[in-house]
Amino acid sequence: MDSLLDIKNLTIHYITDDGVVRAVNDLNLKMDKGETLGLVGETGAGKTTTALGLLRLVPDPPGKIMSGEIWLDNENILTVSEAEMRKIRGFKISMIFQDPMTSLNPVIPVCDQIAEVILLHEKMTAAAALKKAEEMLMKVGIRPERAKEFPHQFSGGMRQRVVIAIALACNPQLLIADEPTTALDVTIQAQVLQLMRNLKTEFNTSMIMITHDLGIVADICDKVAIMYAGNVVEYAEKRELYKNPKHPYTIGLFNSLPDIKAQVDNLKPIKGLMPDPRALPSGCPFHPRCDMARPECSEKVPQNITINENHTVRCLLFA
């Protein structure tokens, strides 16, 4: 398959009065065209910061992309001008944010908000852009007669559909979905995920699904990257990862999930808490919480170890 995204040694810090927050640390990640990649981890793992880095929307100050390369379709987007980057956002790469209400302008009708993106990137008249906006609303299951309504007149699930319509309006190569179903109830969540799956196929778009829900990953993703303390600790095809997890953190995530077939009295949670990104532990950042930690884990920083062609892990147990 053709490569779409190649992140090399990406480091993003937030420089604050309380110290340097090392949100993303020397991250490497690849994905191919047409794939759906699940980016999984606890709150504070660096998932959203990575996504904002891909769009060059890390709030500055205090955030700063310290080093690295982000190759999107054979172009390093960290070297292009801000004017060029504005052409890329919404056209080559789009993002669906967690809360649809804060993503939409409350005083502009939803069709005008979709048309605004279309007019930015495509040469057409305002009338043609509005017509395309109505077509996008129909694609996400909203009747065209509601096109002139405002965001507050829609339910949470409908607002999320509007945000999806905006993100896909210019048929981007890469769609980033940042926990798009967090604020929705389970039934609506399933509908939105099915909609995203259908539209991804229709528009032939690659997708990064940011989540901490392994059920959503199992349902929608092709490959999975497990993040911990600002780095990818395990990367594999979905089936491989679920059947054969290697990293102690990944194993801990699966052990903390309820299993309808297993007869157990208690789940096995991962002990401790995610480390403070202002003061990450030496060596492997997971070693204070790891049941398999060895003395060298507190001293040596693990590197990516290849298990097989589609499976890598950052752990000294496999070095």
Coordinates of N, CA, C and O in Angstrom, one line a residue, residues 1 13 24 45 53 62-63 74 84 86 109 111 138 151 162 226 228 233 244 252:
M1 N 0.8 -1.2 0.0 CA 0.0 0.0 0.0 C 0.9 1.3 0.0 O 2.0 1.2 0.4
H13 N 6.5 20.2 23.2 CA 6.6 20.6 24.7 C 5.6 21.7 24.9 O 5.4 22.5 24.0
V24 N 4.7 15.2 24.0 CA 5.0 14.2 23.0 C 6.6 14.1 22.9 O 7.2 15.1 22.8
A45 N -1.9 11.0 27.7 CA -0.9 10.2 27.0 C -0.3 11.0 25.9 O 0.8 10.7 25.4
G53 N -0.5 18.6 16.6 CA 0.8 18.8 15.9 C 0.7 18.5 14.4 O 1.3 19.2 13.6
P62 N 1.5 28.2 25.1 CA 2.8 27.7 25.6 C 3.4 26.5 24.8 O 4.5 26.1 25.0
G63 N 2.6 26.0 23.8 CA 3.1 24.8 23.1 C 4.1 25.1 22.0 O 4.0 26.2 21.4
N74 N 4.1 12.7 1.0 CA 5.5 13.1 0.6 C 5.9 14.5 0.7 O 6.7 15.0 0.0
E84 N 0.6 28.3 3.4 CA 0.4 27.0 2.7 C -0.3 26.0 3.6 O -1.1 25.2 3.2
R86 N -2.6 26.7 5.8 CA -4.0 27.0 5.8 C -4.7 26.3 4.6 O -5.9 26.0 4.7
P109 N -25.8 29.8 10.7 CA -26.5 28.6 10.3 C -25.5 27.5 9.8 O -24.5 27.8 9.3
C111 N -25.4 25.3 7.4 CA -25.1 25.2 6.0 C -24.0 26.2 5.6 O -23.1 25.9 4.8
M138 N -27.2 16.0 3.7 CA -27.9 14.8 3.4 C -27.1 13.6 3.5 O -27.6 12.5 4.0
P151 N -26.8 25.8 15.4 CA -26.3 24.6 16.1 C -27.1 24.3 17.4 O -27.3 23.1 17.7
V162 N -23.0 17.3 11.8 CA -22.7 18.5 11.1 C -21.1 18.7 11.1 O -20.6 19.1 10.0
I226 N -0.6 2.2 20.6 CA -0.9 2.4 22.0 C 0.1 3.4 22.5 O 1.3 3.3 22.4
Y228 N 1.7 6.0 25.5 CA 1.9 6.1 26.9 C 2.9 7.2 27.2 O 4.0 7.1 26.6
V233 N 4.1 3.0 22.5 CA 4.8 1.9 23.1 C 4.6 0.6 22.3 O 5.3 -0.3 22.5
N244 N -2.2 -11.0 20.5 CA -0.8 -11.2 20.9 C -0.2 -9.9 21.4 O 0.8 -9.4 20.9
G252 N -1.8 -4.7 30.3 CA -2.6 -4.2 31.5 C -3.9 -3.6 31.0 O -4.9 -3.7 31.7

